[in-house]
CSV table of C-alpha atoms and ligand atoms in Angstrom, one decimal:
chain,number,residue,atom,x,y,z
S,1,UNK,CA,-0.8,-37.8,51.7
S,2,UNK,CA,1.9,-37.1,54.5
S,3,UNK,CA,4.6,-38.9,52.3
S,4,UNK,CA,4.0,-36.1,49.5
S,5,UNK,CA,4.0,-32.9,51.7
S,6,UNK,CA,7.3,-34.8,53.0
S,7,UNK,CA,9.1,-35.2,49.6
S,8,UNK,CA,7.7,-31.0,48.8
S,9,UNK,CA,9.3,-30.1,51.9
S,10,UNK,CA,12.3,-31.5,51.1
S,11,UNK,CA,12.2,-30.5,47.8
S,12,UNK,CA,12.2,-26.8,49.2
S,13,UNK,CA,14.6,-27.0,51.4
S,14,UNK,CA,17.2,-28.5,48.3
S,15,UNK,CA,16.0,-25.5,46.1
S,16,UNK,CA,16.6,-23.1,49.4
S,17,UNK,CA,20.2,-24.5,50.1
S,18,UNK,CA,21.0,-24.4,46.3
S,19,UNK,CA,19.8,-20.7,45.8
S,20,UNK,CA,22.1,-19.7,49.2
S,21,UNK,CA,24.9,-21.9,47.5
S,22,UNK,CA,25.0,-20.4,44.7
S,23,UNK,CA,23.3,-17.0,44.8
S,24,UNK,CA,24.5,-15.6,41.6
S,25,UNK,CA,22.8,-18.7,39.7
S,26,UNK,CA,19.3,-17.8,37.8
S,27,UNK,CA,16.3,-19.4,39.5
S,28,UNK,CA,15.6,-22.8,37.9
S,29,UNK,CA,12.0,-21.9,36.9
S,30,UNK,CA,13.5,-19.0,34.8
S,31,UNK,CA,13.0,-19.7,31.0
S,32,UNK,CA,16.0,-19.2,29.0
S,33,UNK,CA,16.3,-16.2,26.9
S,34,UNK,CA,14.8,-16.8,23.4
S,35,UNK,CA,18.3,-17.4,21.4
S,36,UNK,CA,17.6,-13.9,19.4
S,37,UNK,CA,21.1,-13.0,18.5
S,38,UNK,CA,22.6,-16.6,19.1
S,39,UNK,CA,22.4,-17.7,15.3
S,40,UNK,CA,23.2,-15.1,13.0
S,41,UNK,CA,20.9,-16.6,10.3
S,42,UNK,CA,17.3,-15.1,9.2
S,43,UNK,CA,16.9,-13.1,12.2
S,44,UNK,CA,20.2,-11.0,11.7
S,45,UNK,CA,18.5,-9.4,8.9
S,46,UNK,CA,15.3,-8.8,11.1
S,47,UNK,CA,15.4,-4.7,11.2
S,48,UNK,CA,14.9,-3.3,15.0
S,49,UNK,CA,11.6,-2.9,16.3
S,50,UNK,CA,9.8,0.1,15.1
S,51,UNK,CA,7.3,2.2,16.6
S,52,UNK,CA,3.7,2.2,15.2
S,53,UNK,CA,0.5,4.0,15.9
S,54,UNK,CA,-1.3,0.7,17.7
S,55,UNK,CA,1.1,-1.2,19.4
S,56,UNK,CA,1.5,-4.8,17.0
S,57,UNK,CA,-0.1,-3.9,14.3
S,58,UNK,CA,1.1,-1.7,10.8
S,59,UNK,CA,-2.3,0.7,9.5
S,60,UNK,CA,-2.3,0.6,6.0
S,61,UNK,CA,-4.1,3.8,4.4
S,62,UNK,CA,-5.7,2.8,0.9
S,63,UNK,CA,-8.6,3.1,-1.3
S,64,UNK,CA,-9.3,-0.6,-2.0
S,65,UNK,CA,-11.2,0.2,-5.4
S,66,UNK,CA,-8.1,0.3,-7.0
S,67,UNK,CA,-7.3,-3.0,-8.8
S,68,UNK,CA,-5.1,-5.0,-8.7
S,69,UNK,CA,-3.5,-3.3,-6.3
S,70,UNK,CA,-6.0,-3.2,-3.6
S,71,UNK,CA,-9.6,-4.2,-3.6
S,72,UNK,CA,-12.4,-5.8,-1.6
S,73,UNK,CA,-12.6,-9.7,-1.9
S,74,UNK,CA,-15.9,-11.4,-2.3
S,75,UNK,CA,-16.3,-12.8,0.8
S,76,UNK,CA,-14.9,-9.7,2.6
S,77,UNK,CA,-11.4,-8.7,3.5
S,78,UNK,CA,-8.9,-7.0,1.1
S,79,UNK,CA,-6.6,-8.6,-1.5
S,80,UNK,CA,-4.3,-7.1,-4.3
S,81,UNK,CA,-0.7,-6.1,-4.9
S,82,UNK,CA,-0.3,-3.8,-2.1
S,83,UNK,CA,-2.1,-5.9,0.5
S,84,UNK,CA,0.1,-8.8,-0.1
S,85,UNK,CA,3.5,-6.9,-0.3
S,86,UNK,CA,2.1,-5.2,3.1
S,87,UNK,CA,1.2,-8.4,4.9
S,88,UNK,CA,4.7,-9.4,4.5
S,89,UNK,CA,6.4,-6.1,5.6
S,90,UNK,CA,4.1,-6.2,8.7
S,91,UNK,CA,5.0,-10.1,9.0
S,92,UNK,CA,8.9,-9.4,8.4
S,93,UNK,CA,8.3,-6.4,11.3
S,94,UNK,CA,6.7,-8.9,13.5
S,95,UNK,CA,3.1,-6.8,13.4
S,96,UNK,CA,-0.1,-7.5,11.8
S,97,UNK,CA,-1.4,-5.6,8.7
S,98,UNK,CA,-5.0,-3.7,9.5
S,99,UNK,CA,-6.0,-2.1,5.9
S,100,UNK,CA,-7.9,1.2,6.5
S,101,UNK,CA,-10.1,1.8,3.7
S,102,UNK,CA,-10.9,5.3,2.8
S,103,UNK,CA,-11.2,7.6,-0.1
S,104,UNK,CA,-7.9,8.3,-2.0
S,105,UNK,CA,-7.8,11.8,-1.1
S,106,UNK,CA,-7.6,10.9,2.9
S,107,UNK,CA,-5.0,8.4,2.2
S,108,UNK,CA,-1.5,11.0,2.4
S,109,UNK,CA,-3.3,13.2,5.2
S,110,UNK,CA,-4.0,9.8,7.5
S,111,UNK,CA,-0.3,9.1,7.3
S,112,UNK,CA,0.3,13.0,8.0
S,113,UNK,CA,-1.6,13.1,10.8
S,114,UNK,CA,-0.9,10.0,12.4
S,115,UNK,CA,-4.3,8.0,11.7
S,116,UNK,CA,-2.3,5.3,9.7
S,117,UNK,CA,1.2,4.0,9.6
S,118,UNK,CA,1.8,3.8,5.8
S,119,UNK,CA,0.2,4.9,2.7
S,120,UNK,CA,-0.1,1.9,0.4
S,121,UNK,CA,-2.6,2.9,-2.8
S,122,UNK,CA,-0.6,2.5,-5.8
S,123,UNK,CA,0.1,5.9,-4.7
S,124,UNK,CA,2.8,7.8,-6.9
S,125,UNK,CA,5.8,9.8,-5.7
S,126,UNK,CA,5.4,13.5,-6.5
S,127,UNK,CA,7.0,16.6,-5.3
S,128,UNK,CA,3.7,18.2,-3.5
S,129,UNK,CA,3.1,14.7,-1.4
S,130,UNK,CA,6.7,14.8,-0.4
S,131,UNK,CA,6.2,18.2,1.5
S,132,UNK,CA,3.8,16.2,3.4
S,133,UNK,CA,5.1,12.5,3.7
S,134,UNK,CA,8.2,10.5,2.8
S,135,UNK,CA,8.4,7.9,0.3
S,136,UNK,CA,9.8,4.6,0.5
S,137,UNK,CA,12.1,3.2,-2.6
S,138,UNK,CA,9.7,2.4,-5.5
S,139,UNK,CA,8.5,-1.0,-5.6
S,140,UNK,CA,6.0,-0.5,-8.9
S,141,UNK,CA,5.2,2.0,-11.8
S,142,UNK,CA,2.2,2.9,-13.6
S,143,UNK,CA,1.2,5.2,-16.5
S,144,UNK,CA,-1.8,7.3,-16.8
S,145,UNK,CA,-4.0,6.1,-20.1
S,146,UNK,CA,-7.2,6.8,-21.3
S,147,UNK,CA,-10.4,4.8,-21.1
S,148,UNK,CA,-13.3,5.5,-23.9
S,149,UNK,CA,-16.6,4.0,-25.0
S,150,UNK,CA,-15.8,1.8,-28.3
S,151,UNK,CA,-16.5,4.0,-31.1
S,152,UNK,CA,-15.9,7.2,-28.9
S,153,UNK,CA,-14.6,10.4,-31.1
S,154,UNK,CA,-11.4,10.6,-28.7
S,155,UNK,CA,-8.8,8.4,-30.7
S,156,UNK,CA,-5.6,9.6,-29.6
S,157,UNK,CA,-4.3,11.5,-26.2
S,158,UNK,CA,-4.3,14.8,-28.8
S,159,UNK,CA,-8.1,14.2,-29.0
S,160,UNK,CA,-8.0,14.5,-25.3
S,161,UNK,CA,-8.3,18.5,-26.1
S,162,UNK,CA,-11.9,17.9,-27.7
S,163,UNK,CA,-13.4,16.2,-24.7
S,164,UNK,CA,-16.5,17.5,-23.4
S,165,UNK,CA,-15.8,16.3,-19.9
S,166,UNK,CA,-12.9,13.9,-18.4
S,167,UNK,CA,-13.5,11.7,-15.9
S,168,UNK,CA,-10.7,11.0,-13.0
S,169,UNK,CA,-10.6,9.7,-9.9
S,170,UNK,CA,-10.6,12.9,-6.7
S,171,UNK,CA,-7.0,14.0,-5.8
S,172,UNK,CA,-4.6,11.5,-8.2
S,173,UNK,CA,-2.1,12.2,-10.4
S,174,UNK,CA,-4.2,11.6,-13.1
S,175,UNK,CA,-6.8,14.5,-11.7
S,176,UNK,CA,-3.6,16.7,-11.5
S,177,UNK,CA,-2.6,16.3,-15.1
S,178,UNK,CA,-6.1,16.8,-16.9
S,179,UNK,CA,-6.9,19.8,-14.5
S,180,UNK,CA,-3.8,21.6,-14.9
S,181,UNK,CA,-4.1,25.0,-17.1
S,182,UNK,CA,-3.7,24.1,-21.0
S,183,UNK,CA,-0.3,26.0,-20.7
S,184,UNK,CA,0.5,23.6,-18.2
S,185,UNK,CA,-0.5,20.6,-20.6
S,186,UNK,CA,-3.9,20.3,-19.0
S,187,UNK,CA,-7.3,20.9,-20.3
S,188,UNK,CA,-8.8,22.7,-17.0
S,189,UNK,CA,-10.5,22.1,-14.1
S,190,UNK,CA,-13.9,22.9,-15.8
S,191,UNK,CA,-13.5,19.9,-17.9
S,192,UNK,CA,-12.6,17.6,-15.6
S,193,UNK,CA,-14.9,15.7,-13.2
S,194,UNK,CA,-13.3,14.3,-10.1
S,195,UNK,CA,-14.8,10.8,-8.9
S,196,UNK,CA,-14.4,9.3,-5.4
S,197,UNK,CA,-12.8,6.1,-6.9
S,198,UNK,CA,-12.1,4.6,-10.3
S,199,UNK,CA,-15.2,2.2,-10.5
S,200,UNK,CA,-17.2,5.0,-10.0
S,201,UNK,CA,-15.8,7.2,-12.9
S,202,UNK,CA,-16.1,4.0,-15.0
S,203,UNK,CA,-19.9,3.7,-14.3
S,204,UNK,CA,-20.2,7.4,-15.3
S,205,UNK,CA,-17.9,6.9,-18.3
S,206,UNK,CA,-20.9,3.7,-19.2
S,207,UNK,CA,-23.2,6.3,-18.6
S,208,UNK,CA,-22.0,8.7,-20.8
S,209,UNK,CA,-21.6,11.4,-18.3
S,210,UNK,CA,-18.3,11.5,-19.3
S,211,UNK,CA,-16.3,11.1,-22.6
S,212,UNK,CA,-12.9,9.2,-21.1
S,213,UNK,CA,-11.3,8.4,-18.2
S,214,UNK,CA,-7.9,8.5,-17.3
S,215,UNK,CA,-6.8,6.2,-14.9
S,216,UNK,CA,-3.5,4.5,-14.1
S,217,UNK,CA,-2.6,1.3,-16.8
S,218,UNK,CA,-3.3,-1.5,-14.1
S,219,UNK,CA,-6.9,-0.8,-12.7
S,220,UNK,CA,-7.3,0.5,-16.4
S,221,UNK,CA,-7.1,-3.0,-17.7
S,222,UNK,CA,-8.8,-4.4,-15.1
S,223,UNK,CA,-11.6,-2.3,-15.4
S,224,UNK,CA,-11.6,-2.9,-19.0
S,225,UNK,CA,-11.9,-6.8,-18.7
S,226,UNK,CA,-14.8,-6.2,-16.2
S,227,UNK,CA,-16.8,-4.0,-18.3
S,228,UNK,CA,-17.9,-4.5,-22.1
S,229,UNK,CA,-17.8,-1.7,-24.8
S,230,UNK,CA,-14.5,0.2,-23.3
S,231,UNK,CA,-11.2,0.1,-24.3
S,232,UNK,CA,-7.9,1.9,-23.6
S,233,UNK,CA,-5.9,4.3,-25.8
S,234,UNK,CA,-2.6,4.2,-25.1
S,235,UNK,CA,-1.0,7.6,-24.1
S,236,UNK,CA,2.7,9.3,-24.0
S,237,UNK,CA,2.1,10.2,-20.0
S,238,UNK,CA,5.4,9.6,-18.2
S,239,UNK,CA,6.0,6.6,-16.1
S,240,UNK,CA,5.1,7.0,-12.3
S,241,UNK,CA,6.9,5.5,-9.6
S,242,UNK,CA,4.5,3.9,-6.8
S,243,UNK,CA,6.3,4.2,-3.3
S,244,UNK,CA,5.0,3.7,0.0
S,245,UNK,CA,4.0,6.7,2.2
S,246,UNK,CA,5.5,7.2,5.9
S,247,UNK,CA,5.0,9.9,8.1
S,248,UNK,CA,7.8,12.5,8.4
S,249,UNK,CA,7.7,11.6,12.1
S,250,UNK,CA,8.7,7.8,11.5
S,251,UNK,CA,12.1,7.6,9.5
S,252,UNK,CA,12.8,4.4,11.8
S,253,UNK,CA,9.5,2.6,10.0
S,254,UNK,CA,10.7,4.0,6.7
S,255,UNK,CA,13.9,2.6,7.0
S,256,UNK,CA,12.9,-0.6,8.4
S,257,UNK,CA,10.5,-0.9,5.4
S,258,UNK,CA,13.4,0.3,2.7
S,259,UNK,CA,15.3,-2.8,4.0
S,260,UNK,CA,12.4,-5.4,3.6
S,261,UNK,CA,11.4,-4.1,0.2
S,262,UNK,CA,15.1,-4.3,-0.9
S,263,UNK,CA,15.1,-8.2,0.2
S,264,UNK,CA,11.7,-8.5,-1.4
S,265,UNK,CA,12.6,-6.9,-4.8
S,266,UNK,CA,15.9,-9.0,-4.8
S,267,UNK,CA,14.6,-12.3,-4.1
S,268,UNK,CA,11.8,-12.3,-6.4
S,269,UNK,CA,9.1,-12.0,-4.1
S,270,UNK,CA,7.8,-8.5,-5.3
S,271,UNK,CA,7.4,-9.2,-8.9
S,272,UNK,CA,6.1,-12.9,-8.3
S,273,UNK,CA,3.1,-11.1,-6.6
S,274,UNK,CA,3.0,-8.6,-9.5
S,275,UNK,CA,2.7,-11.2,-12.0
S,276,UNK,CA,0.0,-13.1,-9.9
S,277,UNK,CA,-2.4,-9.9,-10.2
S,278,UNK,CA,-1.0,-8.0,-13.9
S,279,UNK,CA,-1.9,-10.1,-17.2
S,280,UNK,CA,-0.5,-9.4,-20.3
V,301,LIG,N1,-1.4,6.7,-9.1
V,301,LIG,C1,-2.4,7.5,-9.1
V,301,LIG,C2,-1.6,8.5,-7.8
V,301,LIG,O1,-1.1,8.1,-6.9
V,301,LIG,C3,-3.4,6.9,-8.5
V,301,LIG,C4,-3.5,6.0,-7.4
V,301,LIG,C5,-4.9,5.8,-6.8
V,301,LIG,O2,-5.8,6.2,-7.3
V,301,LIG,N2,-5.2,4.8,-5.7
V,301,LIG,O3,-2.4,9.5,-7.8
């Protein structure tokens, strides 16, 4: 025991002397700094740290009833194109993705009021939304289509004018388009029902409560595949750009996401994710 104490004492003395002799030398126990800037390899492209609402987390506001962009997995948790892209973005930012599932109408306000960091919900860039939030570059597109029951009188987009009731999702571009006045190319608010999400709208169609549902093409395909007796009519509605909504107060986050998106699009990752979920 005495021997051990003696060795320790000597060691302490040596260290103390060494410290006196070379005061500028860092303490032996100090771990070397991570070679963050040493190798200008993969790390060089890493965007600067960004501020998020909860430190270490990236909160994504979405409505997880919009397949194949976002949906609840059978065993719980979330999946879909947006969820996978957001997971990669969070990873590259050194953050953990947290999905905040809510009604679609709450997605933009969640980002605007600082409850979530990003809005990713097959979210179309619109001028009105741009007044409240910023958008990143677009990463996907969508078109509004019409779903009808087999044998429906509605056979073309022109027949929409004869529909007694059109089903849409609340707050969506489909709702805005259909509920506009006839002078503005719509059918008037009275002819449109806004449901909380696409699944409920489709149920209303199956139950005969609405004559058709106007919704984005990819979810439309998913709903038609999952339900017998309904099909999609082609439309000439314009192509919409999907992008990620970010608070106007957090340009750093928007810029960082744009950098990452650029990479993920250029190296084919986004296409790979889309192809995994989008069929035919
Ligand atoms: N693309 C449509 C919109 O932004 C619908 C999105 C959605 O229902 N999740 O309004």
